[in-house]
CSV table of C-alpha atoms and ligand atoms in Angstrom, one decimal:
chain,number,residue,atom,x,y,z
N,1,MET,CA,21.7,14.1,14.9
N,2,THR,CA,19.3,12.8,12.3
N,3,GLU,CA,16.9,15.7,12.9
N,4,ASN,CA,19.1,18.4,11.5
N,5,LYS,CA,19.9,16.8,8.2
N,6,ARG,CA,18.4,18.5,5.1
N,7,PHE,CA,17.7,15.1,3.5
N,8,ILE,CA,15.8,13.8,6.5
N,9,GLN,CA,13.8,17.1,6.9
N,10,THR,CA,12.7,16.9,3.3
N,11,LEU,CA,11.6,13.3,3.7
N,12,LYS,CA,9.5,14.4,6.7
N,13,GLY,CA,7.8,17.0,4.4
N,14,LEU,CA,9.5,19.9,6.2
N,15,PRO,CA,10.9,23.0,4.4
N,16,THR,CA,14.7,23.4,4.1
N,17,ASP,CA,17.1,26.2,2.9
N,18,ARG,CA,17.6,24.4,-0.5
N,19,PRO,CA,16.7,21.0,-1.9
N,20,PRO,CA,19.0,18.2,-0.7
N,21,PHE,CA,20.8,16.2,-3.4
N,22,TRP,CA,22.6,12.9,-4.1
N,23,PHE,CA,23.1,10.8,-7.2
N,24,MET,CA,22.1,7.2,-7.7
N,25,ARG,CA,25.3,5.2,-8.3
N,26,GLN,CA,27.3,8.1,-7.0
N,27,ALA,CA,30.2,5.7,-6.1
N,28,GLY,CA,31.5,3.9,-9.2
N,29,ARG,CA,33.6,3.6,-12.3
N,30,TYR,CA,33.4,7.3,-13.4
N,31,LEU,CA,35.7,8.1,-10.4
N,32,PRO,CA,39.5,7.3,-10.8
N,33,GLU,CA,39.8,6.7,-7.1
N,34,TYR,CA,37.0,4.1,-7.3
N,35,MET,CA,38.9,2.3,-10.1
N,36,ALA,CA,42.0,2.2,-7.9
N,37,ILE,CA,40.2,0.5,-5.0
N,38,ARG,CA,38.3,-1.8,-7.4
N,39,LYS,CA,41.7,-3.0,-8.8
N,40,GLU,CA,43.0,-3.6,-5.3
N,41,ALA,CA,39.9,-5.5,-4.3
N,42,GLY,CA,40.1,-7.9,-7.2
N,43,SER,CA,36.5,-8.9,-8.0
N,44,PHE,CA,33.4,-6.6,-7.6
N,45,LEU,CA,32.0,-9.0,-4.9
N,46,ASP,CA,35.2,-8.8,-3.0
N,47,LEU,CA,34.8,-5.1,-3.0
N,48,CYS,CA,31.2,-5.3,-1.7
N,49,TYR,CA,32.2,-7.8,1.1
N,50,ASN,CA,35.2,-6.0,2.3
N,51,PRO,CA,34.1,-3.3,4.8
N,52,ASP,CA,37.4,-1.3,4.5
N,53,PHE,CA,37.0,-1.0,0.8
N,54,ALA,CA,33.2,-0.6,0.8
N,55,VAL,CA,33.4,2.2,3.4
N,56,GLU,CA,36.1,3.9,1.4
N,57,VAL,CA,34.3,3.9,-1.9
N,58,THR,CA,31.1,5.1,-0.2
N,59,LEU,CA,32.9,8.1,1.1
N,60,GLN,CA,34.8,9.0,-2.1
N,61,PRO,CA,32.0,10.9,-3.9
N,62,LEU,CA,31.2,12.8,-0.6
N,63,ARG,CA,34.8,14.1,-0.5
N,64,ARG,CA,34.5,15.6,-4.0
N,65,TYR,CA,30.9,16.8,-4.0
N,66,ASP,CA,29.6,16.8,-0.3
N,67,MET,CA,26.2,15.3,-1.2
N,68,ASP,CA,23.4,15.4,1.4
N,69,ALA,CA,23.3,11.6,1.5
N,70,ALA,CA,25.7,8.7,1.3
N,71,ILE,CA,24.4,5.4,0.0
N,72,LEU,CA,25.9,2.2,1.3
N,73,PHE,CA,28.2,0.6,-1.3
N,74,SER,CA,26.9,-2.8,-2.1
N,75,ASP,CA,24.7,-4.4,-4.8
N,76,ILE,CA,21.1,-5.6,-5.1
N,77,LEU,CA,22.4,-9.1,-6.0
N,78,VAL,CA,24.0,-9.8,-2.7
N,79,ILE,CA,20.5,-11.1,-1.6
N,80,PRO,CA,20.4,-14.0,-4.1
N,81,HIS,CA,24.1,-14.7,-3.3
N,82,ALA,CA,23.3,-14.9,0.4
N,83,LEU,CA,20.4,-17.2,-0.4
N,84,GLY,CA,22.9,-19.6,-2.0
N,85,GLN,CA,22.7,-18.8,-5.7
N,86,HIS,CA,26.0,-18.7,-7.6
N,87,LEU,CA,26.9,-15.2,-8.7
N,88,GLU,CA,29.8,-13.6,-10.6
N,89,PHE,CA,30.4,-10.2,-12.0
N,90,ARG,CA,32.2,-10.6,-15.3
N,91,GLN,CA,34.2,-7.7,-16.8
N,92,GLY,CA,32.2,-6.0,-19.5
N,93,LYS,CA,29.3,-8.5,-19.1
N,94,GLY,CA,27.7,-7.5,-15.8
N,95,PRO,CA,26.2,-10.1,-13.4
N,96,VAL,CA,26.0,-13.8,-14.3
N,97,LEU,CA,24.0,-16.1,-12.1
N,98,GLU,CA,23.1,-19.8,-12.2
N,99,PRO,CA,19.5,-19.4,-13.2
N,100,VAL,CA,16.8,-20.4,-10.7
N,101,ASP,CA,14.0,-21.4,-13.0
N,102,THR,CA,12.6,-24.6,-11.6
N,103,VAL,CA,11.0,-25.6,-8.3
N,104,GLU,CA,13.9,-27.9,-7.6
N,105,LYS,CA,16.4,-25.1,-7.9
N,106,LEU,CA,14.2,-22.8,-5.8
N,107,GLU,CA,14.1,-25.3,-3.0
N,108,LYS,CA,17.8,-25.3,-2.8
N,109,LEU,CA,17.8,-21.6,-1.7
N,110,SER,CA,17.8,-20.9,2.0
N,111,LEU,CA,17.4,-18.1,4.5
N,112,ASP,CA,19.5,-20.0,7.1
N,113,ASN,CA,22.9,-18.3,6.4
N,114,LEU,CA,21.5,-14.9,5.3
N,115,HIS,CA,22.8,-12.7,8.1
N,116,GLU,CA,26.1,-14.6,8.4
N,117,LYS,CA,26.8,-14.1,4.7
N,118,LEU,CA,25.7,-10.4,4.8
N,119,ALA,CA,27.7,-9.7,8.0
N,120,PRO,CA,30.4,-7.7,6.1
N,121,VAL,CA,27.6,-5.4,4.6
N,122,TYR,CA,26.2,-4.8,8.1
N,123,GLU,CA,29.7,-4.0,9.3
N,124,THR,CA,30.0,-1.5,6.5
N,125,VAL,CA,26.8,0.2,7.4
N,126,SER,CA,27.8,0.4,11.1
N,127,ARG,CA,31.2,2.0,10.3
N,128,LEU,CA,29.6,4.4,7.8
N,129,SER,CA,27.1,5.6,10.4
N,130,ARG,CA,30.0,6.6,12.6
N,131,GLU,CA,32.3,8.0,9.8
N,132,ILE,CA,30.1,10.1,7.6
N,133,PRO,CA,29.9,13.9,8.2
N,134,GLY,CA,27.3,15.1,10.7
N,135,HIS,CA,25.1,16.8,8.0
N,136,THR,CA,25.1,13.8,5.7
N,137,ALA,CA,22.3,11.1,5.9
N,138,LEU,CA,23.1,7.4,5.4
N,139,ILE,CA,20.9,5.5,3.0
N,140,GLY,CA,20.7,1.7,3.1
N,141,PHE,CA,19.1,-0.1,0.2
N,142,ALA,CA,17.9,-3.3,-1.5
N,143,GLY,CA,16.5,-4.4,-4.8
N,144,ALA,CA,12.7,-4.9,-4.9
N,145,PRO,CA,11.7,-8.6,-5.3
N,146,TRP,CA,10.6,-8.3,-8.9
N,147,THR,CA,13.8,-6.7,-10.1
N,148,VAL,CA,16.0,-9.1,-8.1
N,149,ALA,CA,13.9,-12.1,-9.3
N,150,SER,CA,14.4,-11.0,-12.9
N,151,TYR,CA,18.2,-11.5,-12.5
N,152,MET,CA,17.7,-14.7,-10.5
N,153,VAL,CA,15.5,-16.4,-13.1
N,154,GLY,CA,17.1,-15.1,-16.2
N,155,GLY,CA,20.7,-15.6,-14.9
N,156,LYS,CA,21.7,-12.1,-16.2
N,157,GLY,CA,20.3,-8.7,-17.0
N,158,SER,CA,17.9,-8.5,-19.9
N,159,PRO,CA,16.0,-5.6,-21.5
N,160,ASP,CA,12.6,-7.3,-21.2
N,161,GLN,CA,12.9,-9.7,-18.2
N,162,ALA,CA,11.3,-12.4,-20.4
N,163,ALA,CA,12.5,-15.4,-18.4
N,164,ALA,CA,11.0,-14.1,-15.2
N,165,ARG,CA,7.8,-13.0,-16.9
N,166,LEU,CA,7.3,-16.3,-18.6
N,167,TRP,CA,7.9,-18.3,-15.4
N,168,ALA,CA,5.4,-16.0,-13.5
N,169,TYR,CA,2.8,-16.6,-16.3
N,170,GLY,CA,3.5,-20.3,-16.6
N,171,ASP,CA,3.8,-21.4,-13.0
N,172,GLU,CA,2.4,-18.6,-10.8
N,173,VAL,CA,2.6,-20.8,-7.6
N,174,ALA,CA,6.3,-21.4,-8.0
N,175,PHE,CA,7.0,-17.8,-8.9
N,176,GLN,CA,5.0,-16.6,-5.9
N,177,ALA,CA,7.1,-18.8,-3.7
N,178,LEU,CA,10.3,-17.1,-5.0
N,179,MET,CA,8.7,-13.7,-4.3
N,180,ASP,CA,7.7,-14.7,-0.8
N,181,LEU,CA,11.3,-15.8,-0.1
N,182,LEU,CA,12.6,-12.5,-1.4
N,183,VAL,CA,10.1,-10.5,0.7
N,184,GLU,CA,11.4,-12.3,3.8
N,185,ALA,CA,15.1,-12.0,2.9
N,186,THR,CA,14.8,-8.4,1.9
N,187,SER,CA,12.8,-7.4,5.0
N,188,ARG,CA,15.3,-9.0,7.3
N,189,TYR,CA,18.2,-7.5,5.4
N,190,LEU,CA,16.8,-3.9,5.5
N,191,ILE,CA,15.8,-4.2,9.2
N,192,ARG,CA,19.4,-5.2,10.0
N,193,GLN,CA,20.7,-2.2,8.0
N,194,VAL,CA,18.5,0.2,10.1
N,195,GLU,CA,19.8,-1.6,13.3
N,196,GLU,CA,23.3,-0.8,12.2
N,197,GLY,CA,22.7,2.9,11.5
N,198,ALA,CA,21.0,3.3,8.1
N,199,GLU,CA,18.7,6.4,8.5
N,200,VAL,CA,16.8,6.1,5.2
N,201,LEU,CA,16.1,3.1,3.0
N,202,GLN,CA,15.7,3.0,-0.8
N,203,VAL,CA,14.0,0.1,-2.6
N,204,PHE,CA,15.2,-0.2,-6.3
N,205,ASP,CA,12.6,-1.7,-8.7
N,206,THR,CA,14.5,-0.9,-11.8
N,207,TRP,CA,12.5,-3.2,-14.0
N,208,ALA,CA,9.0,-2.4,-12.7
N,209,GLY,CA,8.0,-0.6,-15.9
N,210,ASN,CA,7.8,-3.7,-18.1
N,211,LEU,CA,5.0,-5.3,-16.1
N,212,PRO,CA,1.4,-5.1,-17.3
N,213,MET,CA,-1.1,-3.6,-14.7
N,214,GLU,CA,-2.2,-6.8,-13.1
N,215,GLU,CA,1.4,-8.1,-12.8
N,216,PHE,CA,2.5,-4.7,-11.6
N,217,ARG,CA,0.1,-5.0,-8.7
N,218,LYS,CA,1.1,-8.6,-8.0
N,219,TRP,CA,4.9,-8.5,-8.4
N,220,CYS,CA,5.9,-4.9,-7.8
N,221,MET,CA,3.4,-3.3,-5.4
N,222,ALA,CA,2.3,-6.2,-3.2
N,223,PRO,CA,5.8,-7.5,-2.3
N,224,THR,CA,7.0,-3.9,-1.8
N,225,LYS,CA,4.0,-3.2,0.5
N,226,LYS,CA,4.8,-6.3,2.6
N,227,ILE,CA,8.5,-5.4,3.0
N,228,ILE,CA,7.5,-1.9,4.1
N,229,GLU,CA,5.0,-3.4,6.6
N,230,ASN,CA,7.6,-5.7,8.0
N,231,ILE,CA,10.2,-2.9,8.4
N,232,ARG,CA,7.6,-0.5,9.9
N,233,SER,CA,6.5,-3.1,12.5
N,234,ARG,CA,10.0,-2.8,13.9
N,235,PHE,CA,10.9,0.8,12.9
N,236,PRO,CA,7.6,2.8,12.5
N,237,ASP,CA,9.3,6.0,11.5
N,238,ILE,CA,12.0,5.0,9.1
N,239,PRO,CA,11.8,6.9,5.8
N,240,ILE,CA,11.6,4.6,2.8
N,241,ILE,CA,12.0,5.8,-0.8
N,242,GLY,CA,10.6,3.6,-3.6
N,243,PHE,CA,12.0,3.6,-7.1
N,244,PRO,CA,9.5,1.8,-9.4
N,245,ARG,CA,11.3,2.8,-12.6
N,246,GLY,CA,9.1,3.2,-15.6
N,247,ALA,CA,5.8,3.0,-13.6
N,248,GLY,CA,4.6,6.1,-15.4
N,249,PRO,CA,0.9,7.0,-14.6
N,250,ARG,CA,1.0,4.2,-12.0
N,251,TYR,CA,3.2,6.2,-9.6
N,252,PRO,CA,0.2,7.6,-7.6
N,253,GLU,CA,-1.3,4.1,-7.0
N,254,TYR,CA,2.2,2.8,-6.1
N,255,ILE,CA,2.5,5.5,-3.5
N,256,ARG,CA,-0.9,4.9,-2.0
N,257,GLN,CA,-0.7,1.1,-2.0
N,258,THR,CA,2.9,0.5,-0.8
N,259,GLY,CA,3.1,3.1,1.9
N,260,VAL,CA,6.5,4.5,0.7
N,261,THR,CA,7.6,7.8,2.3
N,262,ALA,CA,8.8,9.2,-1.0
N,263,VAL,CA,9.3,8.2,-4.6
N,264,SER,CA,12.2,8.5,-7.0
N,265,ILE,CA,11.0,9.3,-10.4
N,266,ASP,CA,12.7,8.1,-13.5
N,267,THR,CA,14.0,10.1,-16.5
N,268,SER,CA,10.9,9.6,-18.6
N,269,MET,CA,8.6,11.3,-16.1
N,270,PRO,CA,7.6,14.9,-17.0
N,271,ALA,CA,8.6,17.1,-14.0
N,272,ASP,CA,5.3,19.1,-14.2
N,273,TRP,CA,3.2,16.0,-14.3
N,274,ALA,CA,5.0,14.7,-11.2
N,275,ARG,CA,4.4,18.1,-9.5
N,276,ASP,CA,0.7,18.1,-10.3
N,277,ASN,CA,0.0,14.4,-9.7
N,278,ILE,CA,2.5,13.0,-7.2
N,279,GLN,CA,3.9,15.8,-5.0
N,280,SER,CA,0.8,16.3,-3.0
N,281,LEU,CA,1.0,12.6,-2.0
N,282,CYS,CA,4.7,12.5,-1.0
N,283,PRO,CA,8.2,14.0,-1.4
N,284,ILE,CA,9.7,13.4,-4.9
N,285,GLN,CA,13.3,12.5,-5.8
N,286,GLY,CA,14.7,12.8,-9.3
N,287,ASN,CA,15.1,13.0,-12.3
N,288,LEU,CA,17.9,14.3,-14.4
N,289,ASP,CA,18.9,12.2,-17.4
N,290,PRO,CA,22.2,10.5,-16.6
N,291,LEU,CA,23.3,11.1,-20.2
N,292,LEU,CA,23.0,14.9,-19.8
N,293,LEU,CA,25.5,14.4,-17.0
N,294,VAL,CA,27.8,12.9,-19.6
N,295,SER,CA,27.2,15.5,-22.3
N,296,GLY,CA,27.3,18.6,-20.1
N,297,GLY,CA,27.2,22.2,-21.3
N,298,LYS,CA,24.3,24.6,-21.5
N,299,ALA,CA,21.8,21.7,-22.0
N,300,LEU,CA,22.8,20.2,-18.7
N,301,GLU,CA,22.5,23.5,-16.8
N,302,LYS,CA,19.1,24.2,-18.4
N,303,ALA,CA,17.7,20.8,-17.5
N,304,VAL,CA,18.9,21.0,-13.9
N,305,LEU,CA,17.3,24.5,-13.4
N,306,ASN,CA,14.1,23.4,-15.0
N,307,ILE,CA,13.8,20.4,-12.6
N,308,LEU,CA,14.6,22.7,-9.6
N,309,ASP,CA,12.2,25.4,-10.8
N,310,THR,CA,9.4,22.9,-11.3
N,311,LEU,CA,9.7,20.7,-8.2
N,312,SER,CA,11.4,22.6,-5.4
N,313,ALA,CA,8.4,24.5,-4.1
N,314,LYS,CA,7.4,21.4,-2.2
N,315,PRO,CA,9.5,18.6,-0.6
N,316,PHE,CA,12.0,17.6,-3.3
N,317,ILE,CA,15.3,15.8,-3.4
N,318,PHE,CA,17.5,16.4,-6.5
N,319,ASN,CA,18.8,13.2,-8.1
N,320,LEU,CA,19.1,11.5,-11.4
N,321,GLY,CA,16.4,9.5,-13.2
N,322,HIS,CA,18.7,6.4,-13.1
N,323,GLY,CA,22.3,5.7,-12.1
N,324,ILE,CA,25.4,7.6,-13.1
N,325,VAL,CA,27.1,5.8,-16.1
N,326,PRO,CA,30.8,5.0,-16.2
N,327,GLN,CA,31.7,7.5,-19.0
N,328,THR,CA,30.5,10.5,-16.9
N,329,PRO,CA,33.1,13.3,-16.6
N,330,PRO,CA,33.6,13.9,-12.8
N,331,GLU,CA,33.7,17.7,-13.4
N,332,HIS,CA,30.1,17.6,-14.7
N,333,VAL,CA,29.0,16.1,-11.4
N,334,ALA,CA,30.7,19.1,-9.7
N,335,VAL,CA,28.8,21.5,-12.0
N,336,VAL,CA,25.4,20.0,-11.0
N,337,SER,CA,26.3,19.8,-7.3
N,338,ASP,CA,27.2,23.5,-7.3
N,339,LEU,CA,24.0,24.4,-9.2
N,340,VAL,CA,21.8,22.7,-6.6
N,341,ARG,CA,23.9,23.9,-3.6
N,342,ASN,CA,23.6,27.5,-4.8
N,343,TYR,CA,20.0,27.3,-6.0
N,344,VAL,CA,17.7,30.1,-4.7
N,345,ARG,CA,14.1,29.5,-5.4
N,346,ASN,CA,12.4,32.4,-7.1
D,401,CP3,O1,24.5,4.0,-5.8
D,401,CP3,C1,25.6,3.7,-5.3
D,401,CP3,O2,26.7,4.3,-5.4
D,401,CP3,C2,25.6,2.4,-4.4
D,401,CP3,C3,26.0,1.2,-5.1
D,401,CP3,C4,25.1,0.5,-6.0
D,401,CP3,C5,25.6,-0.4,-7.0
D,401,CP3,N1,24.6,-1.1,-7.6
D,401,CP3,C6,27.0,-0.6,-7.2
D,401,CP3,C7,27.5,-1.3,-8.5
D,401,CP3,C8,23.7,0.4,-6.1
D,401,CP3,C9,22.6,1.1,-5.3
D,401,CP3,C10,23.4,-0.6,-7.1
D,401,CP3,C11,22.0,-1.1,-7.4
D,401,CP3,C12,21.8,-2.0,-8.5
D,401,CP3,N2,22.6,-3.0,-8.9
D,401,CP3,C13,20.6,-2.0,-9.3
D,401,CP3,C14,19.4,-1.1,-9.2
D,401,CP3,C15,19.7,0.3,-9.7
D,401,CP3,C16,20.0,0.4,-11.1
D,401,CP3,O3,21.1,1.0,-11.4
D,401,CP3,O4,19.2,0.0,-11.9
D,401,CP3,C17,20.8,-3.0,-10.3
D,401,CP3,C18,19.8,-3.4,-11.4
D,401,CP3,C19,22.0,-3.7,-10.0
D,401,CP3,C20,22.6,-4.9,-10.7
D,401,CP3,C21,23.9,-4.7,-11.3
D,401,CP3,N3,25.0,-4.4,-10.6
D,401,CP3,C22,24.2,-4.6,-12.7
D,401,CP3,C23,23.2,-4.9,-13.8
D,401,CP3,C24,25.6,-4.4,-12.8
D,401,CP3,C25,26.4,-4.4,-14.0
D,401,CP3,C26,26.2,-3.1,-14.8
D,401,CP3,C27,27.3,-2.2,-14.4
D,401,CP3,O5,27.0,-1.0,-14.2
D,401,CP3,O6,28.5,-2.7,-14.4
D,401,CP3,C28,26.1,-4.2,-11.5
D,401,CP3,C29,27.4,-3.9,-11.1
D,401,CP3,C30,27.7,-2.7,-10.2
D,401,CP3,N4,27.0,-2.4,-9.1
D,401,CP3,C31,28.8,-1.8,-10.3
D,401,CP3,C32,28.6,-0.9,-9.3
D,401,CP3,C33,29.6,0.3,-8.9
D,401,CP3,C34,29.9,-1.9,-11.4
D,401,CP3,C35,30.8,-3.0,-11.1
D,401,CP3,C36,32.2,-2.7,-11.3
D,401,CP3,O7,32.8,-1.9,-10.7
D,401,CP3,O8,32.8,-3.5,-12.1
């Protein structure tokens, strides 16, 4: 089955009739049908841990837009939750965690119940692999250790990840122990997703861009490389997409060092720079500004066509440079989907 999917072909570097597309955060609050299920589920975590609901919200955007890939509905923070860290999603505030910022608190976390706690997520993957349309690929995912650690240490999202950076500078040994724990948990988690039917994996390093070079090597590239080695020792051919958001000119080194199959480029990356400096190394995914998807109109169409014209001569997956935001009009997503679907390379 997997062989005939446009998305998989592109990740193998093979030509297709047109570029495949999907959107990061394609399931979510911009869709009224998501809001209805979200209300029924109660809390966001109850939605993630209920396979009936999680399967349904994964399929919702496909019914509207027939993307070439479905992404498992879950969140990157289920890993700290499964390790025993307290986690809540508060309305309008995002995630709130009990910070892990001392060795004592770190020692309380444990891998012992990881698979048991994540069992509903595995069930969701398994059902999705049977329920998605035959031409659609199923993407599993996890957060990269640095990004997940930034929430674990700070206890919430922050624009500069100061808490995690300060802990890493102040007590490198303790921070390395946290990263090692996350490498192990994330490797096991992603391997199980593949066992349950995920055909592609994406690793989200949303906050990689704020790291200075030495720390980028230590906390972004090295842990990602280890996770990929662990997964490939079990599944040598599984395609893995890396998203080191904000990595800028470090993308080529990231690709060479980590062994990713493809990279997702963020909104700030010039498409022609990516074509000239990255696309000979691996397939590229990206990178429409999610806010253009909010504003729409001629500027949206122009940007979509510019990205397609610049990147589609070589293996390319159309996507956003970051996730869809809640105020996005669903009809704008339809406009972009149709543009990509009908695109003819000139
Ligand atoms: O792409 C998809 O459709 C799959 C689902 C998905 C979610 N989160 C659902 C979600 C994925 C792939 C993620 C990844 C994720 N989660 C990242 C990395 C990618 C990125 O966007 O930067 C990060 C940093 C998180 C952590 C997280 N989860 C934050 C900071 C928030 C709050 C901000 C927000 O948008 O509300 C979440 C909550 C979250 N994750 C929602 C969804 C649909 C909204 C929760 C709700 O419905 O109330």
